[in-house]
Coordinates of C-alpha atoms in Angstrom, one line a residue:
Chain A
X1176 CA 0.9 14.5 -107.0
X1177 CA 4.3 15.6 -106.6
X1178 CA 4.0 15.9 -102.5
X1179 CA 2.4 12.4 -102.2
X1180 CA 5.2 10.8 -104.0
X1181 CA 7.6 12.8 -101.7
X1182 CA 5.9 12.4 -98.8
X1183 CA 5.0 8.6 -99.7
X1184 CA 9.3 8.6 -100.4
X1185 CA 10.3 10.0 -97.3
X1186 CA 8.0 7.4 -95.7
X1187 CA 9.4 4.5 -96.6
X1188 CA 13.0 6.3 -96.3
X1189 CA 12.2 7.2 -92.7
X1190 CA 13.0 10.8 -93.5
X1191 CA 12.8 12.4 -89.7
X1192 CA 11.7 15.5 -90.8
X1193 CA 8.3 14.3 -92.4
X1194 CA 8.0 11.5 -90.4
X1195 CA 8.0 13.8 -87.1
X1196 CA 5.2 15.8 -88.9
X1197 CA 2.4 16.5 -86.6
X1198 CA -0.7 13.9 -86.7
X1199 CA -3.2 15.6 -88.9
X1200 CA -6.7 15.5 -87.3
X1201 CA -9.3 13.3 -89.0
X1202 CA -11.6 14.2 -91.7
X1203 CA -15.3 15.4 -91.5
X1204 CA -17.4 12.8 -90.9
X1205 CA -20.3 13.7 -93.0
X1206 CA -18.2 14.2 -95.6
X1207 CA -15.8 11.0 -95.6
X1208 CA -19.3 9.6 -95.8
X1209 CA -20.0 11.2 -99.2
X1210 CA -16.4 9.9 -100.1
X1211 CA -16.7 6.4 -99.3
X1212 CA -20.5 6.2 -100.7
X1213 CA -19.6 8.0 -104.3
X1214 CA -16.7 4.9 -104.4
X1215 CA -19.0 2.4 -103.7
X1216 CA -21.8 4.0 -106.7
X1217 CA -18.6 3.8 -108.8
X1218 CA -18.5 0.3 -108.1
X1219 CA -22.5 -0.4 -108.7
X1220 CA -22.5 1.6 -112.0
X1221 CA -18.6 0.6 -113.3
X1222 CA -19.0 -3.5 -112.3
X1223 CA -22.9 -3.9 -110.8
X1224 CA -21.1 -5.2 -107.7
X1225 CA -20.5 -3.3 -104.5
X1226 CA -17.7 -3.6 -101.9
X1227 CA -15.9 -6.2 -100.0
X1228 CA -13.5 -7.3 -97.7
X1229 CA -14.6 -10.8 -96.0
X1230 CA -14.2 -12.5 -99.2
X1231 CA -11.0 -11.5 -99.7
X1232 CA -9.6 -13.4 -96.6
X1233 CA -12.2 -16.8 -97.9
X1234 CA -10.2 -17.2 -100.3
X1235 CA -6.8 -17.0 -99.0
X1236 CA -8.3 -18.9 -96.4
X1237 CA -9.0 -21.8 -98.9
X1238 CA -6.2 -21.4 -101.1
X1239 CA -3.9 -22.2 -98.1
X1240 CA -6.0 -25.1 -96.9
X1241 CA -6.4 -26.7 -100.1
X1242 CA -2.1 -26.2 -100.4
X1243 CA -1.7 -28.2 -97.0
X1244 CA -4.5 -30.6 -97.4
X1245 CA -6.2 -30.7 -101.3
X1246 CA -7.9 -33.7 -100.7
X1247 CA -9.9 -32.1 -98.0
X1248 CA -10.8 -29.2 -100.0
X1249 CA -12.2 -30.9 -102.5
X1250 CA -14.8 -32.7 -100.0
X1251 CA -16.1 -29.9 -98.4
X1252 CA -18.5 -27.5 -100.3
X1253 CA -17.4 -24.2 -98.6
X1254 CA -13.5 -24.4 -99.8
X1255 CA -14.5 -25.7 -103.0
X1256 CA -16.8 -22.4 -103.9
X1257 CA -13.6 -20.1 -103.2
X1258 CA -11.6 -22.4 -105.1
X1259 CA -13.4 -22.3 -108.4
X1260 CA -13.4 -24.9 -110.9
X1261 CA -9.2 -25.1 -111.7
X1262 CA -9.7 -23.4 -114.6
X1263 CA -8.3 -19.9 -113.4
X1264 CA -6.1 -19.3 -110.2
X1265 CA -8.2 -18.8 -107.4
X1266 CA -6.4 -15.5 -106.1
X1267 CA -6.8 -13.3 -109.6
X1268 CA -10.3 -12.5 -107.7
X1269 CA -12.0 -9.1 -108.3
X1270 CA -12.3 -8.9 -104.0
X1271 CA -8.7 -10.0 -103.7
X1272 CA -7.6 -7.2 -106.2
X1273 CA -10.1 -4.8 -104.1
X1274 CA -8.6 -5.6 -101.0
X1275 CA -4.8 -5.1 -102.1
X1276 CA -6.3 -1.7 -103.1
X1277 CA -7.8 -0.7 -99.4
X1278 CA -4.1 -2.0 -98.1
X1279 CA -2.6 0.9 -100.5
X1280 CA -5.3 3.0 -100.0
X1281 CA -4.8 3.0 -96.3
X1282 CA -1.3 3.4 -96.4
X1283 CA -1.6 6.3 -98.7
X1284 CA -4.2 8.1 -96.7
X1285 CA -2.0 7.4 -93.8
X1286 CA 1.0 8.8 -94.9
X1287 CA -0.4 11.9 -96.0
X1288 CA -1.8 12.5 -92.9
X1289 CA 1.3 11.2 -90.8
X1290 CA -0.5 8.7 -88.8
X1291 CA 1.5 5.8 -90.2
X1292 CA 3.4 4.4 -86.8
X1293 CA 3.7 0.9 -85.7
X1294 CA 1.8 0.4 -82.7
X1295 CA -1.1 -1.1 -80.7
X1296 CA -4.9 0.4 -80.6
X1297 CA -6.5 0.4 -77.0
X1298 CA -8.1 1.5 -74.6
X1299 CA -5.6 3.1 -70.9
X1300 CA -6.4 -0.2 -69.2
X1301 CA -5.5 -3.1 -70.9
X1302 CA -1.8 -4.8 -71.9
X1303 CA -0.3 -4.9 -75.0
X1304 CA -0.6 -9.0 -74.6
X1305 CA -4.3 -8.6 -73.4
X1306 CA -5.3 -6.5 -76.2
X1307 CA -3.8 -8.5 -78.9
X1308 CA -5.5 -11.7 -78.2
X1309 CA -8.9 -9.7 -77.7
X1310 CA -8.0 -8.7 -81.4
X1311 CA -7.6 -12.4 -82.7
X1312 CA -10.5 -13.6 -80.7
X1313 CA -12.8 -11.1 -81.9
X1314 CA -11.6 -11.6 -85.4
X1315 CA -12.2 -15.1 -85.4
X1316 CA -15.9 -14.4 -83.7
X1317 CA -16.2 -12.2 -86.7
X1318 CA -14.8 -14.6 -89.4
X1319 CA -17.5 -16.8 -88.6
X1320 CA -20.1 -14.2 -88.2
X1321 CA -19.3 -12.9 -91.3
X1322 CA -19.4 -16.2 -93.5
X1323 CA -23.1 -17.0 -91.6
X1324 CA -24.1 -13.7 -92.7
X1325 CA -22.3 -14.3 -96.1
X1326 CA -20.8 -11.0 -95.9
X1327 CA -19.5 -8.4 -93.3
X1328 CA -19.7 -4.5 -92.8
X1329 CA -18.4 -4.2 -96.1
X1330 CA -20.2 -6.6 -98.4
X1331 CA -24.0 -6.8 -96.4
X1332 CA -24.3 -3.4 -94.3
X1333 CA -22.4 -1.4 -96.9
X1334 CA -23.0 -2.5 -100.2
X1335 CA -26.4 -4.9 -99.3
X1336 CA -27.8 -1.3 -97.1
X1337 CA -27.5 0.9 -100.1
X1338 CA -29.3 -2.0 -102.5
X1339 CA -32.4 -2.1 -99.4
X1340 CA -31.5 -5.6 -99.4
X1341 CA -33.7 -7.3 -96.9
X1342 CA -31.4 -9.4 -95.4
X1343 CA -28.7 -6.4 -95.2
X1344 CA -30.9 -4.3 -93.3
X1345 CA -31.5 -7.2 -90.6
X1346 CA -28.2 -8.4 -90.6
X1347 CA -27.1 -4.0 -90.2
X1348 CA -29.4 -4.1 -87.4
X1349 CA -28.0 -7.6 -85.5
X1350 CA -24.2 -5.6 -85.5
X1351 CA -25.4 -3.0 -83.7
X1352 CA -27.6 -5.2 -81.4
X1353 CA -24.9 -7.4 -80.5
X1354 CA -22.2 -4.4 -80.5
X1355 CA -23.9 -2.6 -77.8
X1356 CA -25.3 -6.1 -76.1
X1357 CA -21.6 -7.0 -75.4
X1358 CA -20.0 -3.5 -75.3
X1359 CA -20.9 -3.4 -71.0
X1360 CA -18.6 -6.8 -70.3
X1361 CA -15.9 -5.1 -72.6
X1362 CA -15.5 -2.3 -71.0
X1363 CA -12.5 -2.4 -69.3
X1364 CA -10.6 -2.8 -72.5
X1365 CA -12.0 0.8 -73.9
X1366 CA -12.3 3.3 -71.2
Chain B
X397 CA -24.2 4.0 -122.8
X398 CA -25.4 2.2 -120.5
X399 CA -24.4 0.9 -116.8
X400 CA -23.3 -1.3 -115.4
X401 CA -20.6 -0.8 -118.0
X402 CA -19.1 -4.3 -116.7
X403 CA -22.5 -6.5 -117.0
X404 CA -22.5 -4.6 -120.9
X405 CA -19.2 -6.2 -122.0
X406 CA -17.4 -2.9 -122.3
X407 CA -14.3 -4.7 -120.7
X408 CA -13.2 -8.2 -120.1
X409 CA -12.7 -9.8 -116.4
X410 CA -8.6 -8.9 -116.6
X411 CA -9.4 -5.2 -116.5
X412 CA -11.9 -5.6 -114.1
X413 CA -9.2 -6.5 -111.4
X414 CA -7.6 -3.2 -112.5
X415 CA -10.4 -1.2 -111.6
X416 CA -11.4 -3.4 -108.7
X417 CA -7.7 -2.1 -107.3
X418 CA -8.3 1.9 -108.0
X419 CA -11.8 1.0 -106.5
X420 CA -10.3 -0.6 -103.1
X421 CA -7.8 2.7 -102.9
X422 CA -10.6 4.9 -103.0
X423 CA -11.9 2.4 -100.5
X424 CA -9.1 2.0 -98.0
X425 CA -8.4 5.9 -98.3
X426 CA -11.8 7.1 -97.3
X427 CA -11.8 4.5 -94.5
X428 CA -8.5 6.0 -93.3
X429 CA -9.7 9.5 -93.4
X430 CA -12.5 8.9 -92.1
X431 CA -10.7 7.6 -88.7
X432 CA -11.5 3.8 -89.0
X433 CA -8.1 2.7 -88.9
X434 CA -8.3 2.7 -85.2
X435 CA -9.8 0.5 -82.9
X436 CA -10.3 3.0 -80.0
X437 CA -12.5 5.1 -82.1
X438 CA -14.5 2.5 -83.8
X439 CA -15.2 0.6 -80.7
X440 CA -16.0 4.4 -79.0
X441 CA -19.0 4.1 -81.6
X442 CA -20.7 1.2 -78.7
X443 CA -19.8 3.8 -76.0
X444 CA -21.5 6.8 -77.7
X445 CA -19.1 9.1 -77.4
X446 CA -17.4 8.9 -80.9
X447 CA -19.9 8.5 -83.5
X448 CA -17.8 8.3 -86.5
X449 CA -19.1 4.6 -87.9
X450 CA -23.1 5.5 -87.3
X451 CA -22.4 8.5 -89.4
X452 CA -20.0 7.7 -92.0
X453 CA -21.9 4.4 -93.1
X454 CA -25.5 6.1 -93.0
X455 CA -23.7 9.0 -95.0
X456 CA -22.3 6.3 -97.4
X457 CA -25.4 4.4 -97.9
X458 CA -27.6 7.7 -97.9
X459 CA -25.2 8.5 -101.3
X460 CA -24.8 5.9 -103.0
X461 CA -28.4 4.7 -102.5
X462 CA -29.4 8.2 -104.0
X463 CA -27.5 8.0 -107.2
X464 CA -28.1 5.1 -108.3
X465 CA -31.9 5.8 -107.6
X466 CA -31.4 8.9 -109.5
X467 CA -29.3 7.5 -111.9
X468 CA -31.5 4.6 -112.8
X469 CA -34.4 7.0 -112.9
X470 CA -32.5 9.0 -115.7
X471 CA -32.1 5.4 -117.2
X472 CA -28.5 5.3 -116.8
X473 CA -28.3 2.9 -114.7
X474 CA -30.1 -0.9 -114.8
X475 CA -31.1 -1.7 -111.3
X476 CA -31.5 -5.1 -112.3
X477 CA -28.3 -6.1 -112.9
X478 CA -26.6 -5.2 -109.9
X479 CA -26.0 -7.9 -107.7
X480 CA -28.4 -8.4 -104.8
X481 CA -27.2 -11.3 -102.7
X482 CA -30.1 -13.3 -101.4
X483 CA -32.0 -13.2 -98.0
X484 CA -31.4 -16.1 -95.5
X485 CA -32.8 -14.1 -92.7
X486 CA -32.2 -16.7 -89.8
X487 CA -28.3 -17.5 -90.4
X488 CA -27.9 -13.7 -91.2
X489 CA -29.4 -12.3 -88.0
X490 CA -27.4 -14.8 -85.8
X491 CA -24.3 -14.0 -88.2
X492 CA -25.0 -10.2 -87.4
X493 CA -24.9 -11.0 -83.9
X494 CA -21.8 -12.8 -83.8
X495 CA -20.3 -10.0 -85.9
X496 CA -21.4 -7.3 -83.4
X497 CA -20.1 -8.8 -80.9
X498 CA -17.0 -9.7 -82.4
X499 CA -16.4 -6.1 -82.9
X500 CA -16.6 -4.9 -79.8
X501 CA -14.4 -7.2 -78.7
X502 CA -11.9 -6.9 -81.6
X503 CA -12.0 -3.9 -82.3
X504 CA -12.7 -3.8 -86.3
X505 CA -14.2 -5.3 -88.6
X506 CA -12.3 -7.1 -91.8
X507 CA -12.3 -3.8 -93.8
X508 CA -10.9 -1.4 -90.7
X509 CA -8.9 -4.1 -90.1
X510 CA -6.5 -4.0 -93.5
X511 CA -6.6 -0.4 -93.1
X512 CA -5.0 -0.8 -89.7
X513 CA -2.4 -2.8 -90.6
X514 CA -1.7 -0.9 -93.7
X515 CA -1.2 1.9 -90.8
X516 CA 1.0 -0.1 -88.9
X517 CA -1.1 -1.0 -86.4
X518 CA 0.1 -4.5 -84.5
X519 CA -3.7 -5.4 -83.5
X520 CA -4.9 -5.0 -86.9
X521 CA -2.4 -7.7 -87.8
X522 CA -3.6 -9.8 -85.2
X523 CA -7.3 -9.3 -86.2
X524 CA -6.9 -10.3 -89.6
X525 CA -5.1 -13.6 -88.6
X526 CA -8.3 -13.9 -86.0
X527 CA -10.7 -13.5 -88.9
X528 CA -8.8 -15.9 -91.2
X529 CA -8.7 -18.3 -88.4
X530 CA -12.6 -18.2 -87.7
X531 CA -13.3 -18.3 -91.5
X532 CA -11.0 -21.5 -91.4
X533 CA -13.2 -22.9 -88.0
X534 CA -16.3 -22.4 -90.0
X535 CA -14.9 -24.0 -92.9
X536 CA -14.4 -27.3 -90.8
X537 CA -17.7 -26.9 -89.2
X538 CA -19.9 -26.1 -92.8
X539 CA -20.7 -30.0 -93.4
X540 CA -22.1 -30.1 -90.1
X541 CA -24.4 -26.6 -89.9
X542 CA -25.0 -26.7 -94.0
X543 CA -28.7 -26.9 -93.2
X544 CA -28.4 -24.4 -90.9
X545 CA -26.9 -22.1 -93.6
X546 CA -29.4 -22.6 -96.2
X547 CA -32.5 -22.5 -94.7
X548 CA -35.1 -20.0 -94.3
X549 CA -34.2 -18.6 -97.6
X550 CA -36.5 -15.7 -99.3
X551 CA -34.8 -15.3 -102.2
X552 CA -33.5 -11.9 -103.5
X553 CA -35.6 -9.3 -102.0
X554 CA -35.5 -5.5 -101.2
X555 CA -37.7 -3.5 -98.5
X556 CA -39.7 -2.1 -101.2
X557 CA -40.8 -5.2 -102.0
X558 CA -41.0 -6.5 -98.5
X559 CA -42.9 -3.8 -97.2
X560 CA -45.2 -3.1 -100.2
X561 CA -43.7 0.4 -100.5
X562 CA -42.7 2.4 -104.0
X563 CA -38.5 2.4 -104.5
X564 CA -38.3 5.7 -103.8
X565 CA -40.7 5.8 -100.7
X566 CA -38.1 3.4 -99.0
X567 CA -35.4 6.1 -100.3
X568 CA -37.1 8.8 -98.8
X569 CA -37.6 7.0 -95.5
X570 CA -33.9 5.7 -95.3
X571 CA -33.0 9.1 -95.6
X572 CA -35.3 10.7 -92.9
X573 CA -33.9 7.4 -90.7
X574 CA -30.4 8.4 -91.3
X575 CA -31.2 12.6 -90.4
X576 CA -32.9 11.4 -87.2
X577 CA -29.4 9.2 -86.3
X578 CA -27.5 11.4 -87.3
X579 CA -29.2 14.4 -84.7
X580 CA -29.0 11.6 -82.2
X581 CA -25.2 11.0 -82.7
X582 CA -24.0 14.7 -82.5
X583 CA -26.2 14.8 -79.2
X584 CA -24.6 11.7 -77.2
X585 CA -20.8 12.7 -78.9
X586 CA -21.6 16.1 -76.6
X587 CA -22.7 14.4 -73.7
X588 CA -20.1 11.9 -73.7
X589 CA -17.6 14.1 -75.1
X590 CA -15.5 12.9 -71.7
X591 CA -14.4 9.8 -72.9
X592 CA -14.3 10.1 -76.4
X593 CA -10.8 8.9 -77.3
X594 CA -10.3 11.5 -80.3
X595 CA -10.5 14.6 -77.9
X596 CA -7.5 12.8 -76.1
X597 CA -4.8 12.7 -79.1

C-alpha cells in the first residue's frame, strides 16, 4: 500500500526518477483472465448484474443532449430511457460509478507498472492526424454498433458470454466476424 | 446468506454505486494488466499474432461462468435473479458486425478505451468522443429504425435452453471451446511472432 501511494505520488509529481522507471512487461494472459473473470462473478453474486462500459457514455450522451435541447429529449424514446423519470439525477448510475472506477483502475494499474505516458497507439505507418480520426470514426461505428446490440464487449460478450445468453454468444461471434472481415482493408494502419 | 446479496436488500441503491466503483477498479486494473490499454495490441488480436483479447475474455468467461455454476449448485447463488438481457438476434448480429468492424478500425472498444485514456493515451481520448458521437447519431436516427430494434425478439434465453442441453453440459462444452482456442492462439502468436507489436517494445 505504502509503494502505490508513493509511486501513485511521484506520478502526479512528475518525480524523474520513478517516472523514468523501466516499462514493466504485461501480465500473464491466462491469468489476467482469471483476474478480470473473478471481478465480474463479484459483480453477479454482490449486485446480480455484470459489467459495463457503453452505458456509461448513453447516458452522458443524453444528459448533455437533453441540457442543450430538453424538449427534444423528452420526444424521443432512446434519451428518455437514460434519462429516467426526474425523480433521481440521471448520472448517480451504478454503470457511470463503474466506469469512474475502470478510469482509476487503469490509471492505477498504469502507474504501477510505469506505462502511464501521453501519447498516440499505432501501427509504423500511419500519422498521428491519420490515426486519430481512424480512432473517432471507429468509435462512432462502435457507438452505434453497440446501442443495436444493446451492449458492447463489456456488457454482451463479457457479462451476456458468461450468463450463455443467446444473443451474447451471437452478437460474440459477429465481433470477431466483422473484426477479421475488415482487418485486410485496415492494414496499413497496423503493420 | 444468500446471493445476489443486492437483489436480497442487504444494501440500499447509494451503496451500490460504492461497490459498483471498487468493482470498475478491479475492472479497469485487470484490463490494464492484461495489456488492453493499447490499441496496437488489441487490434494485433485480427492479425493473429498477439492473442491477448481471445484469451483473456475466454479466460474471463471460462471463470466466472464456472463459479457461479458452482456456486449456484452449492445453492449460494440464485441464477434467476441475475440479469439476463433479452435476445433480439437480428439487430444484435448486425450490431456485432458494426462493432467488429468498428474495432479494427478504432482500435478499442468502450472499455479499452477509458483505460487508454486513463493511461494517457491521445487516441483513446479521441475514441471515446467517437463512441459518444455515434451513440448521439443513433439517438437521432432511433425514431426512424425503432422497428428495426425491437423486432425478432426471443425473449430471455440461454444456450441451454436453446439447444436443449443440461446447464452444465453447455459449461462443459464452453470450456472444451475455449481449451481448443486457446491451443489455436498460442500456435498463430508463434507463427506470426514477426509482427506482433509486444515483441517490439
Amino acid at each position: 500500500m505504502t509503494t502505490l501511494v508513493q509511486k501513485l505520488s511521484s506520478v502526479l509529481t512528475k518525480d524523474k526518477e520513478v517516472v523514468e522507471v523501466k516499462t514493466k512487461p504485461y501480465s500473464n494472459p491466462y491469468l489476467t483472465g482469471i483476474g478480470l473473470g473473478l471481478v465480474l462473478l463479484a459483480a453477479f453474486v454482490i449486485m446480480g448484474r455484470g459489467l459495463g462500459a457503453s452505458g456509461a457514455m448513453s447516458t452522458l450522451v443524453a444528459v448533455g443532449v437533453n441540457t442543450v435541447a430538453p424538449e427534444h429529449t423528452q420526444s424521443n424514446p432512446f434519451y428518455s430511457e437514460y434519462l429516467g423519470d426526474g425523480t433521481t439525477n440521471p448520472l448517480k448510475d451504478w454503470l457511470v460509478f463503474e466506469v469512474l472506477g475502470v478510469l482509476a483502475g487503469g490509471f492505477i494499474s498504469g502507474s504501477l507498472a510505469g506505462r502511464v505516458k501521453k501519447g498516440i497507439e499505432k501501427g509504423p505507418n500511419i500519422t498521428s492526424k491519420k490515426r486519430l480520426l481512424y480512432a473517432f470514426v471507429g468509435g462512432s461505428l462502435m457507438g452505434i454498433g453497440a446501442k443495436l446490440a444493446r451492449g458492447c464487449t463489456s456488457g454482451q460478450a463479457l457479462t451476456g458470454g458468461a450468463l450463455l445468453n443467446l444473443g451474447s454468444w451471437a452478437f460474440m461471434m459477429m465481433v470477431f466476424a466483422g473484426g477479421y472481415a475488415a482487418a485486410y482493408f485496415l492494414r496499413r494502419q497496423w503493420l | 446468506m444468500n446471493a445476489p446479496f443486492y437483489k436480497f436488500g442487504l444494501f440500499n441503491t447509494d451503496v451500490s454505486l460504492i461497490f459498483a466503483f471498487i468493482i470498475g477498479i478491479g475492472f479497469g486494473f485487470a484490463l490494464e494488466r492484461g495489456g488492453f490499454g493499447s490499441a496496437r495490441i488489441l487490434a494485433a488480436q485480427f492479425y493473429f499474432s498477439n492473442m491477448r483479447v481471445l484469451k483473456v475474455m475466454f479466460t474471463a468467461i471460462v471463470t466466472a461462468m464456472l463459479g457461479l455454476y458452482y456456486l449456484s449448485v452449492i445453492g449460494f447463488v440464485d441464477l434467476s435473479l441475475i440479469y439476463i438481457s433479452e435476445t433480439y438476434i437480428l439487430p444484435q448480429v448486425i450490431g456485432g458486425l458494426i462493432l467488429g468492424i468498428g474495432f479494427v478500425i478504432g482500435g478499442y472498444c468502450p472499455g479499452t478505451s477509458v483505460v487508454s485514456f486513463a493511461t494517457g493515451k491521445l487516441d483513446g481520448l479521441m475514441y471515446i468522443l467517437g463512441v459518444m458521437f455515434g451513440i448521439f447519431i443513433f439517438g437521432e436516427i432511433f425514431p426512424f429504425i425503432t422497428d428495426f430494434y425491437y423486432s425478432t425478439n426471443m425473449g430471455s434465453v440461454t444456450l441451454p435452453q436453446f439447444f436443449h442441453l443440461s446447464y452444465g453440459m453447455v459449461v462443459f462444452l464452453v470450456v472444451v471451446m475455449a481449451v481448443g482456442a486457446f491451443a489455436l492462439a498460442e500456435w498463430s502468436e508463434k507463427k506470426f511472432a514477426h509482427r506482433n507489436p509486444e515483441n517490439q517494445l
